[in-house]
XYZ file of C-alpha atoms in Angstrom:
296
model
C -12.016 35.676 -3.025
C -11.456 38.672 -0.761
C -14.605 38.232 1.279
C -14.017 34.649 2.367
C -11.029 35.068 4.673
C -9.886 37.595 7.232
C -6.798 39.760 6.883
C -5.110 37.484 9.453
C -5.419 34.573 7.034
C -2.308 35.426 4.991
C -0.432 32.155 4.596
C 3.181 33.396 4.408
C 4.631 30.580 2.324
C 2.749 27.715 3.958
C 3.123 24.579 1.851
C -0.277 23.614 0.447
C -0.671 20.399 -1.531
C -3.727 20.526 -3.822
C -4.923 17.614 -5.951
C -6.908 18.166 -9.126
C -5.573 21.703 -9.370
C -5.490 22.025 -13.159
C -9.167 22.875 -13.638
C -12.443 23.653 -11.893
C -12.573 23.974 -8.123
C -9.024 22.709 -7.672
C -7.553 25.336 -9.967
C -9.551 28.091 -8.265
C -8.430 26.757 -4.876
C -4.765 26.765 -5.865
C -4.997 30.307 -7.221
C -6.902 31.521 -4.151
C -4.320 30.051 -1.781
C -1.480 31.540 -3.829
C -3.109 34.962 -3.526
C -2.848 34.531 0.232
C 0.862 33.831 -0.097
C 0.831 30.034 0.066
C 3.461 27.850 -1.586
C 1.152 25.704 -3.700
C 2.141 22.187 -4.700
C 0.027 21.053 -7.656
C -0.597 17.309 -7.864
C -1.735 16.638 -11.426
C -1.480 14.036 -14.171
C -1.122 16.509 -17.047
C 2.174 18.391 -17.202
C 1.050 21.029 -19.706
C -2.148 21.881 -17.815
C -0.220 22.093 -14.557
C 2.306 24.381 -16.234
C -0.530 26.700 -17.278
C -1.577 27.070 -13.635
C 2.025 27.753 -12.653
C 2.208 30.555 -15.225
C -1.063 32.066 -14.011
C -0.032 31.984 -10.358
C 3.443 33.317 -11.153
C 1.791 36.496 -12.402
C 0.201 37.156 -8.992
C 2.263 39.802 -7.171
C 4.089 38.297 -4.213
C 2.868 34.738 -4.780
C 5.514 32.009 -4.448
C 6.076 30.053 -7.670
C 4.070 26.815 -7.497
C 5.635 23.386 -7.665
C 4.335 20.440 -9.703
C 4.150 16.782 -8.693
C 2.878 14.519 -11.466
C 0.604 11.585 -10.676
C -2.471 9.873 -12.066
C -4.612 9.443 -8.966
C -6.393 6.406 -10.375
C -3.082 4.567 -10.073
C -2.094 3.858 -6.460
C 1.548 3.190 -7.246
C 1.713 6.670 -8.779
C 0.110 8.073 -5.620
C 2.870 6.410 -3.626
C 5.543 7.884 -5.878
C 3.951 11.325 -5.536
C 4.035 11.029 -1.745
C 7.681 9.976 -1.837
C 8.459 12.986 -4.033
C 6.593 15.390 -1.752
C 8.382 14.056 1.327
C 11.744 14.376 -0.446
C 11.244 17.875 -1.876
C 9.522 19.504 1.108
C 10.468 19.190 4.761
C 6.814 19.399 5.824
C 3.271 19.950 4.539
C 1.037 22.573 6.159
C -2.159 21.944 4.210
C -3.409 18.985 2.192
C -6.489 19.572 0.045
C -7.898 16.399 -1.468
C -9.905 17.974 -4.261
C -9.527 15.647 -7.271
C -12.631 13.672 -8.231
C -14.240 11.938 -11.151
C -17.697 10.894 -12.288
C -18.147 8.261 -14.980
C -21.235 6.907 -16.722
C -19.621 3.616 -17.722
C -17.199 1.270 -16.059
C -13.560 2.330 -16.210
C -10.757 0.424 -14.536
C -7.171 1.375 -13.732
C -4.217 -0.763 -14.760
C -4.226 -2.014 -11.159
C -7.748 -3.402 -11.485
C -9.513 -0.720 -9.414
C -12.662 1.020 -10.700
C -11.727 4.617 -11.515
C -14.338 6.493 -9.445
C -13.473 4.500 -6.332
C -9.775 4.956 -7.031
C -9.706 8.739 -7.443
C -12.638 9.748 -5.229
C -11.786 7.636 -2.201
C -8.785 5.332 -2.383
C -6.305 7.998 -3.519
C -7.592 10.285 -0.744
C -7.096 7.496 1.799
C -3.601 6.624 0.577
C -2.319 10.144 -0.062
C -3.488 11.466 3.293
C -2.142 8.592 5.370
C 1.149 8.604 3.466
C 1.690 12.311 4.202
C 1.014 11.905 7.920
C 4.659 12.390 8.895
C 4.947 15.516 6.715
C 1.801 17.028 8.209
C 2.967 16.314 11.772
C 6.031 18.476 11.148
C 3.890 21.563 10.407
C 2.963 24.033 13.161
C -0.780 23.948 12.444
C -1.495 21.194 9.899
C -4.866 20.898 8.205
C -6.452 18.347 5.876
C -9.421 19.336 3.709
C -11.381 16.648 1.851
C -13.837 17.716 -0.843
C -16.987 15.620 -0.525
C -20.499 16.311 -1.827
C -24.015 16.651 -0.526
C -24.943 13.503 -2.473
C -23.523 11.578 0.490
C -26.024 13.023 2.944
C -28.920 10.626 2.219
C -26.912 7.653 0.982
C -27.095 4.262 2.684
C -23.698 2.638 3.108
C -23.345 -0.290 0.696
C -20.725 -2.682 2.003
C -20.317 -4.606 -1.240
C -19.035 -1.841 -3.482
C -18.444 -4.284 -6.325
C -22.219 -4.888 -6.527
C -22.582 -1.352 -7.933
C -20.336 -2.145 -10.875
C -21.768 -5.304 -12.423
C -23.831 -6.447 -14.236
C -24.858 -2.806 -14.773
C -22.734 0.177 -13.775
C -24.845 2.354 -11.454
C -22.989 5.660 -11.853
C -25.189 7.733 -9.527
C -24.881 5.259 -6.660
C -21.173 4.848 -7.351
C -20.583 8.574 -7.002
C -22.741 8.822 -3.869
C -20.956 5.856 -2.286
C -17.496 7.259 -2.974
C -18.468 10.593 -1.463
C -20.071 8.884 1.539
C -16.775 7.093 2.021
C -14.885 10.389 2.064
C -17.161 11.598 4.876
C -16.731 8.381 6.844
C -12.966 8.657 6.350
C -13.060 12.289 7.528
C -14.788 11.333 10.767
C -12.584 8.294 11.396
C -9.319 10.078 10.638
C -10.190 13.174 12.669
C -10.469 10.963 15.751
C -7.311 9.009 14.990
C -5.264 12.152 14.405
C -6.769 14.371 17.085
C -3.790 13.934 19.407
C -1.401 14.822 16.572
C -2.883 18.300 16.257
C -3.928 17.694 12.636
C -7.402 18.937 11.750
C -9.413 16.936 9.206
C -12.571 18.420 7.709
C -14.696 17.837 4.635
C -16.502 20.173 2.266
C -19.562 20.366 0.077
C -18.501 22.956 -2.522
C -21.996 23.417 -3.957
C -23.201 22.683 -7.472
C -20.242 23.985 -9.407
C -19.435 24.381 -13.097
C -16.482 21.986 -13.381
C -15.161 19.312 -15.705
C -16.441 16.531 -13.459
C -18.223 14.774 -16.322
C -15.253 14.965 -18.636
C -14.930 11.192 -18.434
C -18.469 10.487 -19.677
C -18.978 8.423 -22.810
C -22.625 9.392 -23.363
C -22.437 12.421 -25.650
C -26.096 13.348 -25.194
C -25.783 13.423 -21.406
C -22.593 15.460 -21.669
C -24.407 17.987 -23.879
C -27.360 18.181 -21.485
C -25.026 18.640 -18.537
C -23.214 21.484 -20.293
C -26.516 23.341 -20.499
C -27.376 22.605 -16.866
C -23.943 23.803 -15.774
C -24.807 27.296 -16.955
C -26.860 27.625 -13.772
C -24.161 26.278 -11.464
C -21.734 28.209 -9.256
C -18.426 29.367 -10.672
C -15.304 27.405 -9.656
C -14.181 30.471 -7.680
C -17.325 30.355 -5.557
C -17.024 26.590 -5.249
C -13.480 26.952 -3.883
C -14.429 29.368 -1.122
C -15.050 26.823 1.615
C -11.870 24.860 0.871
C -9.812 28.043 1.048
C -11.607 29.083 4.222
C -10.805 25.779 5.938
C -7.205 25.907 4.761
C -6.497 29.434 5.923
C -8.901 31.033 8.357
C -7.793 31.199 12.025
C -11.372 30.740 13.252
C -11.334 27.078 12.181
C -7.740 26.337 13.115
C -8.811 23.965 15.891
C -11.995 22.601 14.301
C -11.829 18.975 13.201
C -14.117 16.193 12.019
C -16.672 18.649 10.657
C -18.533 18.910 7.357
C -18.756 22.416 5.910
C -20.897 24.097 3.262
C -20.780 27.818 2.460
C -18.002 28.207 5.055
C -20.270 26.985 7.860
C -20.713 23.628 9.612
C -23.423 21.584 7.938
C -25.237 18.368 8.969
C -23.668 15.226 7.513
C -24.822 11.644 7.138
C -24.872 10.112 10.662
C -23.574 6.853 9.180
C -20.171 8.548 9.202
C -20.132 8.310 13.013
C -20.780 4.565 13.069
C -17.508 3.149 14.413
C -18.031 -0.400 13.042
C -18.694 1.067 9.583
C -15.596 3.236 9.923
C -13.589 0.075 10.579
C -15.283 -1.745 7.702
C -14.284 1.084 5.362
C -10.736 1.127 6.709
C -10.394 -2.622 6.128
C -12.044 -2.339 2.705
C -9.606 0.408 1.691
C -6.598 -1.658 2.747
C -7.977 -4.617 0.780
C -8.270 -2.507 -2.368
C -4.747 -1.135 -1.854
C -3.476 -4.694 -1.541
C -5.221 -5.507 -4.830
C -3.357 -2.571 -6.372
C -0.095 -3.911 -5.024
C 0.280 -1.265 -2.339
C 0.596 -1.806 1.387
C 2.185 -0.446 4.524
C 0.031 2.669 5.169
């Protein structure tokens, strides 16, 4: 981790909210930020796994003890409760890192009737980020980092997301579409929040050895993927760009940009299409309404 940030990047207790911080890239991101002195807030659905990260970070000399906020990010009402808790417990948020993601080979649906990949990969990002707007505005130099993927780069925006789900669940297109939506959201939000002084950037972490396919039902594919993962980057290397965007002074004023290997990288030009940005915004609000959530 030492090579990815300058000495000036020490975070001095800055409050950093990290989703999906109990394993993979998210865990490595939380630990890396804690090493810089950040006050990490772990948003996780599993109390015991989150507690393990707290113990690990607590052993880092000088690192503030992390805090835990429990929420299943496939459930939008739980996302709302998590935001309420964050706003109550902390007077501001310096950094929000939307890291949590899922990939599924069969259709899974939340109790609110939202397909799981859409819920965690895009809708929770949309809701969590907008709901923490007031907390971010209170920070001196607020930053939002959204973990996307290079699978979005060649994707064509499919307006009817539901068409990907039935009659056959097209998992590869589903994942690409959710990650394309995170890039569109990054571009749209960076413009909307530019006057608030909040930077919003997205990241391709690389092909990383994570638990992304933990939700797969196909045992053969899971076994094959475990072999393939041996050639992937470590979570620590995958976290480098997220930590860089959260901490390095050189990107303190950069917004609306897509990064890979700590450098700006070309993104899908669809993300700059203003009518599509509005379509996605309206679509997201429609899905939130379906989940019984409104007012963002």
